């Protein structure tokens, strides 16, 4: 009986030695140890042999199984090592990795960050306000009468609740002055919404950057100096900046700011980039009424405000002819700005 086991074991070891890949090794395992494997079938004979031989038979069976399992394991390790070496052959692990394509910042993000950097250097802090506004903060507190065209349903997105999508970031001026006392020096970049026809220079969602400086002796020259400096930082010191008298309900006097665009091969032209002015005392008064104090006493306090179009700045900076490119997410356009 024991010879039979010895011969099963030696042919099993031969099979294992001859197996050249994982599949052949598996076949060998099944042929010997599987349900109908040679060793399994031999083991089943234990019930037929005389009792006094059962112990020795069992021992040699177990010894054979241990031996065969060890050989299987050893062969498996060898085959795995060969497979690993093959997988890596021809690959030079010392080469530097190929770089992965990375995204870049959107031109609007780039221009906004740059604008913020310039203004923060001048001491302006970031402020924020909701894009879903009420009429009070968007219009009334900004001295804009109920019959002003901007409040028209044709121009503004209204919700049934009476709230609206802010038509400008100037509402952040009001929210800031309601909760802080002078000196106030803030900027508020953010989206604004208008029911404009969409074309090469208009979107119904666009981006503004609002600014407000309120203190005891803020003057018109401060406004001009600040904004001239800003546009020189933005577009270069030789850029001409012009303040054109205009009307806004919440500033007096008010101006629109144009910068002179000089593109090679084209006649220079003025491009409107911002509105600005000295805060109208009526604005301070309505905020004092809400605050129920006189923290913004128009007799002692003055201020300037401005609101610029960030999309415009991006268009000027990079000569972008159609504003829609800024929202279409065409990678052929956007990848030009990746840094
Ligand atoms: N809110 C104005 C607009 O969207 C721009 C503006 C003009 C903002 C004058 C100001 C300002 O702060 O003082 O057209």
mmCIF file of C-alpha atoms and ligand atoms in Angstrom:
data_model
loop_
_atom_site.group_PDB
_atom_site.id
_atom_site.type_symbol
_atom_site.label_atom_id
_atom_site.label_comp_id
_atom_site.label_asym_id
_atom_site.label_seq_id
_atom_site.Cartn_x
_atom_site.Cartn_y
_atom_site.Cartn_z
ATOM 1 C CA UNK A 1 0.000 0.000 0.000
ATOM 2 C CA UNK A 2 2.758 2.394 1.004
ATOM 3 C CA UNK A 3 4.542 1.776 -2.274
ATOM 4 C CA UNK A 4 1.406 2.847 -4.060
ATOM 5 C CA UNK A 5 1.447 6.151 -2.189
ATOM 6 C CA UNK A 6 5.168 6.535 -2.851
ATOM 7 C CA UNK A 7 4.579 6.086 -6.564
ATOM 8 C CA UNK A 8 1.633 8.541 -6.557
ATOM 9 C CA UNK A 9 3.885 11.041 -4.815
ATOM 10 C CA UNK A 10 6.770 10.662 -7.223
ATOM 11 C CA UNK A 11 4.598 10.999 -10.316
ATOM 12 C CA UNK A 12 2.895 14.014 -8.687
ATOM 13 C CA UNK A 13 6.268 15.652 -8.131
ATOM 14 C CA UNK A 14 7.176 14.969 -11.741
ATOM 15 C CA UNK A 15 3.963 16.560 -12.938
ATOM 16 C CA UNK A 16 4.660 19.625 -10.798
ATOM 17 C CA UNK A 17 8.230 19.845 -12.015
ATOM 18 C CA UNK A 18 7.037 19.676 -15.620
ATOM 19 C CA UNK A 19 4.381 22.419 -15.179
ATOM 20 C CA UNK A 20 5.617 25.523 -17.027
ATOM 21 C CA UNK A 21 2.826 27.939 -16.306
ATOM 22 C CA UNK A 22 0.086 28.629 -13.773
ATOM 23 C CA UNK A 23 -2.508 26.740 -15.777
ATOM 24 C CA UNK A 24 -0.374 23.527 -16.029
ATOM 25 C CA UNK A 25 0.364 23.791 -12.323
ATOM 26 C CA UNK A 26 -3.353 24.023 -11.578
ATOM 27 C CA UNK A 27 -4.008 20.969 -13.748
ATOM 28 C CA UNK A 28 -1.343 19.076 -11.775
ATOM 29 C CA UNK A 29 -2.946 20.125 -8.492
ATOM 30 C CA UNK A 30 -6.346 18.857 -9.620
ATOM 31 C CA UNK A 31 -4.917 15.632 -11.030
ATOM 32 C CA UNK A 32 -3.398 14.755 -7.656
ATOM 33 C CA UNK A 33 -5.416 16.525 -4.965
ATOM 34 C CA UNK A 34 -8.716 17.218 -6.756
ATOM 35 C CA UNK A 35 -11.929 15.301 -5.998
ATOM 36 C CA UNK A 36 -10.858 12.534 -8.358
ATOM 37 C CA UNK A 37 -7.139 13.130 -7.937
ATOM 38 C CA UNK A 38 -4.742 10.223 -7.559
ATOM 39 C CA UNK A 39 -3.931 10.926 -3.909
ATOM 40 C CA UNK A 40 -7.568 11.625 -3.016
ATOM 41 C CA UNK A 41 -8.664 8.310 -4.519
ATOM 42 C CA UNK A 42 -5.847 6.467 -2.760
ATOM 43 C CA UNK A 43 -6.938 8.050 0.525
ATOM 44 C CA UNK A 44 -10.446 6.714 0.049
ATOM 45 C CA UNK A 45 -9.044 3.160 0.223
ATOM 46 C CA UNK A 46 -8.318 3.565 3.923
ATOM 47 C CA UNK A 47 -11.670 2.102 4.793
ATOM 48 C CA UNK A 48 -10.796 -1.162 3.040
ATOM 49 C CA UNK A 49 -7.478 -1.924 4.706
ATOM 50 C CA UNK A 50 -7.017 -3.863 7.928
ATOM 51 C CA UNK A 51 -7.288 -1.789 11.100
ATOM 52 C CA UNK A 52 -3.697 -2.369 12.263
ATOM 53 C CA UNK A 53 -2.357 -0.894 8.997
ATOM 54 C CA UNK A 54 -4.628 2.148 9.032
ATOM 55 C CA UNK A 55 -2.289 4.308 11.188
ATOM 56 C CA UNK A 56 0.820 3.802 9.023
ATOM 57 C CA UNK A 57 -1.231 4.236 5.893
ATOM 58 C CA UNK A 58 -2.704 7.504 7.212
ATOM 59 C CA UNK A 59 0.745 8.789 8.149
ATOM 60 C CA UNK A 60 2.287 8.122 4.748
ATOM 61 C CA UNK A 61 -0.804 9.654 3.102
ATOM 62 C CA UNK A 62 -0.371 12.837 5.125
ATOM 63 C CA UNK A 63 3.369 12.917 4.562
ATOM 64 C CA UNK A 64 2.778 12.624 0.818
ATOM 65 C CA UNK A 65 0.154 15.398 0.873
ATOM 66 C CA UNK A 66 2.492 17.735 2.795
ATOM 67 C CA UNK A 67 5.317 17.040 0.399
ATOM 68 C CA UNK A 68 3.124 17.602 -2.673
ATOM 69 C CA UNK A 69 1.649 20.834 -1.265
ATOM 70 C CA UNK A 70 5.113 22.157 -0.533
ATOM 71 C CA UNK A 71 6.198 21.369 -4.096
ATOM 72 C CA UNK A 72 3.079 23.094 -5.473
ATOM 73 C CA UNK A 73 3.725 26.201 -3.405
ATOM 74 C CA UNK A 74 7.369 26.329 -4.351
ATOM 75 C CA UNK A 75 6.556 25.967 -8.055
ATOM 76 C CA UNK A 76 3.883 28.643 -7.775
ATOM 77 C CA UNK A 77 6.428 31.069 -6.296
ATOM 78 C CA UNK A 78 8.884 30.321 -9.078
ATOM 79 C CA UNK A 79 6.263 30.792 -11.815
ATOM 80 C CA UNK A 80 5.103 34.081 -10.215
ATOM 81 C CA UNK A 81 8.660 35.391 -10.069
ATOM 82 C CA UNK A 82 9.120 34.557 -13.760
ATOM 83 C CA UNK A 83 5.794 36.254 -14.650
ATOM 84 C CA UNK A 84 6.795 39.395 -12.693
ATOM 85 C CA UNK A 85 10.158 39.554 -14.400
ATOM 86 C CA UNK A 86 8.484 39.183 -17.819
ATOM 87 C CA UNK A 87 5.985 41.927 -17.064
ATOM 88 C CA UNK A 88 8.798 44.350 -16.299
ATOM 89 C CA UNK A 89 11.161 43.310 -19.063
ATOM 90 C CA UNK A 90 11.802 46.077 -21.555
ATOM 91 C CA UNK A 91 10.651 48.732 -19.064
ATOM 92 C CA UNK A 92 13.302 51.090 -17.755
ATOM 93 C CA UNK A 93 12.186 51.943 -14.248
ATOM 94 C CA UNK A 94 14.853 54.583 -13.907
ATOM 95 C CA UNK A 95 13.320 56.792 -16.627
ATOM 96 C CA UNK A 96 11.537 59.945 -15.393
ATOM 97 C CA UNK A 97 7.718 59.585 -15.462
ATOM 98 C CA UNK A 98 5.726 60.940 -18.364
ATOM 99 C CA UNK A 99 3.880 64.035 -17.165
ATOM 100 C CA UNK A 100 0.110 63.820 -16.911
ATOM 101 C CA UNK A 101 -1.971 66.492 -18.613
ATOM 102 C CA UNK A 102 -3.180 68.935 -15.965
ATOM 103 C CA UNK A 103 -5.965 71.494 -16.167
ATOM 104 C CA UNK A 104 -5.452 75.243 -16.084
ATOM 105 C CA UNK A 105 -7.291 78.145 -14.570
ATOM 106 C CA UNK A 106 -10.125 79.740 -16.534
ATOM 107 C CA UNK A 107 -9.266 83.182 -17.965
ATOM 108 C CA UNK A 108 -11.967 84.745 -15.803
ATOM 109 C CA UNK A 109 -10.444 83.203 -12.705
ATOM 110 C CA UNK A 110 -7.025 84.473 -13.761
ATOM 111 C CA UNK A 111 -8.255 88.035 -14.314
ATOM 112 C CA UNK A 112 -10.333 88.036 -11.121
ATOM 113 C CA UNK A 113 -7.407 86.802 -9.036
ATOM 114 C CA UNK A 114 -5.142 89.400 -10.549
ATOM 115 C CA UNK A 115 -7.657 92.187 -9.858
ATOM 116 C CA UNK A 116 -8.044 90.986 -6.270
ATOM 117 C CA UNK A 117 -4.273 90.914 -5.801
ATOM 118 C CA UNK A 118 -3.832 94.485 -7.006
ATOM 119 C CA UNK A 119 -6.658 95.810 -4.834
ATOM 120 C CA UNK A 120 -5.634 93.853 -1.759
ATOM 121 C CA UNK A 121 -2.195 95.426 -2.023
ATOM 122 C CA UNK A 122 -4.024 98.757 -1.724
ATOM 123 C CA UNK A 123 -5.765 97.616 1.460
ATOM 124 C CA UNK A 124 -9.132 96.428 0.139
ATOM 125 C CA UNK A 125 -10.561 93.371 1.910
ATOM 126 C CA UNK A 126 -12.852 90.806 0.304
ATOM 127 C CA UNK A 127 -16.591 91.021 0.982
ATOM 128 C CA UNK A 128 -19.488 88.924 -0.214
ATOM 129 C CA UNK A 129 -23.250 89.021 -0.610
ATOM 130 C CA UNK A 130 -26.074 86.823 -1.931
ATOM 131 C CA UNK A 131 -26.787 86.430 -5.640
ATOM 132 C CA UNK A 132 -30.500 86.032 -4.885
ATOM 133 C CA UNK A 133 -31.233 89.497 -3.597
ATOM 134 C CA UNK A 134 -34.201 91.551 -2.531
ATOM 135 C CA UNK A 135 -35.274 94.749 -4.209
ATOM 136 C CA UNK A 136 -34.232 96.764 -1.197
ATOM 137 C CA UNK A 137 -30.548 95.818 -1.346
ATOM 138 C CA UNK A 138 -30.361 95.783 -5.138
ATOM 139 C CA UNK A 139 -32.260 99.018 -5.808
ATOM 140 C CA UNK A 140 -34.027 100.971 -3.014
ATOM 141 C CA UNK A 141 -31.044 101.311 -0.695
ATOM 142 C CA UNK A 142 -28.986 102.265 -3.752
ATOM 143 C CA UNK A 143 -31.271 105.241 -4.283
ATOM 144 C CA UNK A 144 -32.807 103.686 -7.386
ATOM 145 C CA UNK A 145 -36.456 104.773 -7.754
ATOM 146 C CA UNK A 146 -39.248 102.253 -8.373
ATOM 147 C CA UNK A 147 -39.715 103.435 -11.960
ATOM 148 C CA UNK A 148 -36.022 103.108 -12.903
ATOM 149 C CA UNK A 149 -35.682 101.067 -16.125
ATOM 150 C CA UNK A 150 -33.226 98.625 -14.505
ATOM 151 C CA UNK A 151 -36.027 97.456 -12.203
ATOM 152 C CA UNK A 152 -38.216 96.549 -15.155
ATOM 153 C CA UNK A 153 -39.270 92.900 -15.488
ATOM 154 C CA UNK A 154 -37.857 92.995 -18.993
ATOM 155 C CA UNK A 155 -34.391 93.671 -17.612
ATOM 156 C CA UNK A 156 -34.283 91.778 -14.333
ATOM 157 C CA UNK A 157 -34.940 88.144 -13.403
ATOM 158 C CA UNK A 158 -37.594 88.173 -10.667
ATOM 159 C CA UNK A 159 -38.768 85.208 -8.582
ATOM 160 C CA UNK A 160 -42.435 84.827 -7.665
ATOM 161 C CA UNK A 161 -41.427 85.608 -4.087
ATOM 162 C CA UNK A 162 -40.430 89.115 -5.201
ATOM 163 C CA UNK A 163 -36.734 88.313 -4.804
ATOM 164 C CA UNK A 164 -34.461 88.693 -7.823
ATOM 165 C CA UNK A 165 -31.107 87.698 -9.268
ATOM 166 C CA UNK A 166 -28.883 90.656 -8.474
ATOM 167 C CA UNK A 167 -28.366 92.876 -11.485
ATOM 168 C CA UNK A 168 -25.072 94.165 -10.134
ATOM 169 C CA UNK A 169 -22.683 93.548 -7.264
ATOM 170 C CA UNK A 170 -23.459 97.020 -5.861
ATOM 171 C CA UNK A 171 -25.863 95.334 -3.424
ATOM 172 C CA UNK A 172 -22.769 94.118 -1.529
ATOM 173 C CA UNK A 173 -21.977 97.778 -0.757
ATOM 174 C CA UNK A 174 -25.256 97.991 1.150
ATOM 175 C CA UNK A 175 -24.842 94.679 2.952
ATOM 176 C CA UNK A 176 -21.329 95.660 4.053
ATOM 177 C CA UNK A 177 -22.310 99.113 5.289
ATOM 178 C CA UNK A 178 -25.219 97.648 7.249
ATOM 179 C CA UNK A 179 -22.870 95.599 9.367
ATOM 180 C CA UNK A 180 -19.600 97.536 9.582
ATOM 181 C CA UNK A 181 -18.500 101.019 10.531
ATOM 182 C CA UNK A 182 -16.037 103.281 8.704
ATOM 183 C CA UNK A 183 -13.296 103.033 7.689
ATOM 184 C CA UNK A 184 -14.667 100.503 5.194
ATOM 185 C CA UNK A 185 -12.504 99.367 2.302
ATOM 186 C CA UNK A 186 -13.875 96.333 0.492
ATOM 187 C CA UNK A 187 -14.019 94.626 -2.873
ATOM 188 C CA UNK A 188 -16.668 92.087 -3.897
ATOM 189 C CA UNK A 189 -16.166 90.028 -7.040
ATOM 190 C CA UNK A 190 -19.155 87.973 -8.155
ATOM 191 C CA UNK A 191 -21.822 87.161 -10.713
ATOM 192 C CA UNK A 192 -24.548 89.530 -11.877
ATOM 193 C CA UNK A 193 -27.631 88.700 -13.931
ATOM 194 C CA UNK A 194 -29.572 90.622 -16.569
ATOM 195 C CA UNK A 195 -32.201 89.698 -19.117
ATOM 196 C CA UNK A 196 -29.993 90.816 -21.990
ATOM 197 C CA UNK A 197 -30.072 89.331 -25.454
ATOM 198 C CA UNK A 198 -26.985 87.147 -25.671
ATOM 199 C CA UNK A 199 -24.508 88.295 -28.328
ATOM 200 C CA UNK A 200 -20.774 88.819 -28.791
ATOM 201 C CA UNK A 201 -20.619 91.388 -25.993
ATOM 202 C CA UNK A 202 -23.557 90.415 -23.729
ATOM 203 C CA UNK A 203 -24.347 87.430 -21.536
ATOM 204 C CA UNK A 204 -27.245 87.079 -19.116
ATOM 205 C CA UNK A 205 -24.773 86.008 -16.431
ATOM 206 C CA UNK A 206 -21.612 88.028 -16.209
ATOM 207 C CA UNK A 207 -18.978 88.933 -13.661
ATOM 208 C CA UNK A 208 -18.350 92.139 -11.834
ATOM 209 C CA UNK A 209 -15.987 93.392 -9.202
ATOM 210 C CA UNK A 210 -17.433 95.960 -6.834
ATOM 211 C CA UNK A 211 -15.351 98.291 -4.690
ATOM 212 C CA UNK A 212 -16.223 100.606 -1.817
ATOM 213 C CA UNK A 213 -14.121 102.945 0.286
ATOM 214 C CA UNK A 214 -15.858 104.858 3.054
ATOM 215 C CA UNK A 215 -14.049 107.053 5.582
ATOM 216 C CA UNK A 216 -13.991 110.565 6.979
ATOM 217 C CA UNK A 217 -12.154 112.233 4.121
ATOM 218 C CA UNK A 218 -12.408 110.198 0.943
ATOM 219 C CA UNK A 219 -12.222 112.466 -2.086
ATOM 220 C CA UNK A 220 -12.708 112.348 -5.835
ATOM 221 C CA UNK A 221 -8.913 112.469 -6.421
ATOM 222 C CA UNK A 222 -8.662 109.337 -4.220
ATOM 223 C CA UNK A 223 -11.141 107.626 -6.517
ATOM 224 C CA UNK A 224 -9.306 108.689 -9.667
ATOM 225 C CA UNK A 225 -5.880 107.841 -8.274
ATOM 226 C CA UNK A 226 -6.981 104.413 -7.057
ATOM 227 C CA UNK A 227 -8.620 103.393 -10.291
ATOM 228 C CA UNK A 228 -5.930 104.832 -12.544
ATOM 229 C CA UNK A 229 -3.352 102.917 -10.530
ATOM 230 C CA UNK A 230 -5.487 99.784 -10.794
ATOM 231 C CA UNK A 231 -5.803 99.939 -14.582
ATOM 232 C CA UNK A 232 -2.121 100.739 -14.985
ATOM 233 C CA UNK A 233 -1.245 97.681 -12.925
ATOM 234 C CA UNK A 234 -3.706 95.629 -14.940
ATOM 235 C CA UNK A 235 -2.900 96.755 -18.482
ATOM 236 C CA UNK A 236 0.484 98.488 -18.180
ATOM 237 C CA UNK A 237 1.515 101.977 -17.114
ATOM 238 C CA UNK A 238 1.277 103.426 -20.611
ATOM 239 C CA UNK A 239 -2.452 102.574 -20.817
ATOM 240 C CA UNK A 240 -4.626 105.669 -21.072
ATOM 241 C CA UNK A 241 -7.589 105.812 -18.683
ATOM 242 C CA UNK A 242 -10.466 108.270 -19.081
ATOM 243 C CA UNK A 243 -13.267 109.239 -16.677
ATOM 244 C CA UNK A 244 -16.410 110.161 -18.588
ATOM 245 C CA UNK A 245 -19.249 111.879 -16.656
ATOM 246 C CA UNK A 246 -22.278 109.621 -16.394
ATOM 247 C CA UNK A 247 -25.273 109.038 -14.131
ATOM 248 C CA UNK A 248 -25.759 106.336 -11.516
ATOM 249 C CA UNK A 249 -28.477 106.762 -8.860
ATOM 250 C CA UNK A 250 -26.158 105.783 -6.005
ATOM 251 C CA UNK A 251 -23.161 108.007 -6.757
ATOM 252 C CA UNK A 252 -22.796 111.755 -7.279
ATOM 253 C CA UNK A 253 -20.815 112.718 -9.253
ATOM 254 C CA UNK A 254 -20.661 109.527 -11.335
ATOM 255 C CA UNK A 255 -18.375 108.428 -14.152
ATOM 256 C CA UNK A 256 -17.847 105.683 -16.590
ATOM 257 C CA UNK A 257 -14.247 104.620 -17.014
ATOM 258 C CA UNK A 258 -12.803 103.858 -20.428
ATOM 259 C CA UNK A 259 -9.385 102.436 -21.202
ATOM 260 C CA UNK A 260 -7.734 102.993 -24.552
ATOM 261 C CA UNK A 261 -7.250 99.737 -26.360
ATOM 262 C CA UNK A 262 -4.253 99.629 -28.671
ATOM 263 C CA UNK A 263 -4.093 96.497 -30.768
ATOM 264 C CA UNK A 264 -1.380 96.260 -33.418
ATOM 265 C CA UNK A 265 -2.800 96.938 -36.854
ATOM 266 C CA UNK A 266 -6.044 98.411 -35.494
ATOM 267 C CA UNK A 267 -7.022 102.007 -34.821
ATOM 268 C CA UNK A 268 -6.917 102.660 -31.046
ATOM 269 C CA UNK A 269 -10.359 102.823 -29.414
ATOM 270 C CA UNK A 270 -11.839 103.536 -25.992
ATOM 271 C CA UNK A 271 -13.485 100.608 -24.219
ATOM 272 C CA UNK A 272 -15.817 101.068 -21.272
ATOM 273 C CA UNK A 273 -14.683 98.968 -18.312
ATOM 274 C CA UNK A 274 -16.319 100.302 -15.158
ATOM 275 C CA UNK A 275 -18.733 102.675 -13.489
ATOM 276 C CA UNK A 276 -17.769 104.676 -10.432
ATOM 277 C CA UNK A 277 -18.477 107.730 -8.371
ATOM 278 C CA UNK A 278 -18.681 109.366 -4.959
ATOM 279 C CA UNK A 279 -21.254 107.613 -2.760
ATOM 280 C CA UNK A 280 -24.502 109.625 -2.785
ATOM 281 C CA UNK A 281 -25.378 110.847 0.747
ATOM 282 C CA UNK A 282 -28.875 109.434 0.176
ATOM 283 C CA UNK A 283 -27.308 105.940 0.309
ATOM 284 C CA UNK A 284 -25.698 106.652 3.692
ATOM 285 C CA UNK A 285 -29.029 107.979 4.967
ATOM 286 C CA UNK A 286 -31.003 104.877 4.039
ATOM 287 C CA UNK A 287 -28.376 102.651 5.661
ATOM 288 C CA UNK A 288 -28.435 104.728 8.855
ATOM 289 C CA UNK A 289 -32.210 104.273 8.896
ATOM 290 C CA UNK A 290 -31.821 100.479 8.708
ATOM 291 C CA UNK A 291 -29.034 100.442 11.285
ATOM 292 C CA UNK A 292 -30.959 102.852 13.511
ATOM 293 C CA UNK A 293 -27.792 104.859 14.206
ATOM 294 C CA UNK A 294 -25.783 107.566 12.514
ATOM 295 C CA UNK A 295 -22.626 105.528 11.895
ATOM 296 C CA UNK A 296 -22.496 106.813 8.320
ATOM 297 C CA UNK A 297 -23.179 110.453 9.062
ATOM 298 C CA UNK A 298 -23.177 112.142 5.629
ATOM 299 C CA UNK A 299 -21.852 115.296 7.263
ATOM 300 C CA UNK A 300 -18.682 113.523 8.383
ATOM 301 C CA UNK A 301 -18.395 110.552 6.085
ATOM 302 C CA UNK A 302 -17.634 110.364 2.371
ATOM 303 C CA UNK A 303 -16.887 107.460 0.106
ATOM 304 C CA UNK A 304 -16.212 106.268 -3.386
ATOM 305 C CA UNK A 305 -17.508 103.180 -5.136
ATOM 306 C CA UNK A 306 -16.808 101.406 -8.374
ATOM 307 C CA UNK A 307 -18.035 98.386 -10.277
ATOM 308 C CA UNK A 308 -16.069 96.875 -13.123
ATOM 309 C CA UNK A 309 -16.883 94.154 -15.618
ATOM 310 C CA UNK A 310 -14.442 91.281 -15.194
ATOM 311 C CA UNK A 311 -15.464 89.682 -18.497
ATOM 312 C CA UNK A 312 -14.602 92.964 -20.205
ATOM 313 C CA UNK A 313 -11.193 93.063 -18.541
ATOM 314 C CA UNK A 314 -10.481 89.513 -19.746
ATOM 315 C CA UNK A 315 -11.590 90.410 -23.273
ATOM 316 C CA UNK A 316 -9.300 93.415 -23.316
ATOM 317 C CA UNK A 317 -6.351 91.610 -21.763
ATOM 318 C CA UNK A 318 -6.367 88.769 -24.279
ATOM 319 C CA UNK A 319 -8.122 90.366 -27.259
ATOM 320 C CA UNK A 320 -11.118 88.014 -26.944
ATOM 321 C CA UNK A 321 -13.641 89.138 -29.537
ATOM 322 C CA UNK A 322 -16.697 87.152 -28.405
ATOM 323 C CA UNK A 323 -17.748 87.047 -24.736
ATOM 324 C CA UNK A 324 -19.519 83.721 -25.302
ATOM 325 C CA UNK A 325 -16.141 82.001 -25.542
ATOM 326 C CA UNK A 326 -15.846 82.580 -21.812
ATOM 327 C CA UNK A 327 -18.759 80.273 -21.007
ATOM 328 C CA UNK A 328 -18.650 77.679 -23.777
ATOM 329 C CA UNK A 329 -15.965 75.517 -22.150
ATOM 330 C CA UNK A 330 -14.314 74.738 -25.472
ATOM 331 C CA UNK A 331 -10.951 73.276 -24.537
ATOM 332 C CA UNK A 332 -9.387 74.589 -27.759
ATOM 333 C CA UNK A 333 -10.047 78.064 -26.346
ATOM 334 C CA UNK A 334 -9.395 77.345 -22.675
ATOM 335 C CA UNK A 335 -6.154 75.414 -23.123
ATOM 336 C CA UNK A 336 -4.512 78.597 -24.412
ATOM 337 C CA UNK A 337 -4.652 79.965 -20.875
ATOM 338 C CA UNK A 338 -3.270 76.884 -19.112
ATOM 339 C CA UNK A 339 -0.091 77.788 -17.302
HETATM 340 N N1 LIG B 1 -23.540 98.854 -10.634
HETATM 341 C C1 LIG B 1 -23.184 99.553 -11.872
HETATM 342 C C2 LIG B 1 -23.563 98.675 -13.054
HETATM 343 O O1 LIG B 1 -23.686 97.486 -12.897
HETATM 344 C C3 LIG B 1 -21.725 99.856 -11.905
HETATM 345 C C4 LIG B 1 -21.339 100.860 -10.869
HETATM 346 C C5 LIG B 1 -21.406 102.213 -11.151
HETATM 347 C C6 LIG B 1 -20.922 100.452 -9.626
HETATM 348 C C7 LIG B 1 -21.056 103.151 -10.205
HETATM 349 C C8 LIG B 1 -20.560 101.381 -8.668
HETATM 350 C C9 LIG B 1 -20.622 102.737 -8.983
HETATM 351 O O2 LIG B 1 -20.146 101.039 -7.466
HETATM 352 O O3 LIG B 1 -20.267 103.634 -8.045
HETATM 353 O O4 LIG B 1 -23.701 99.176 -14.117
#
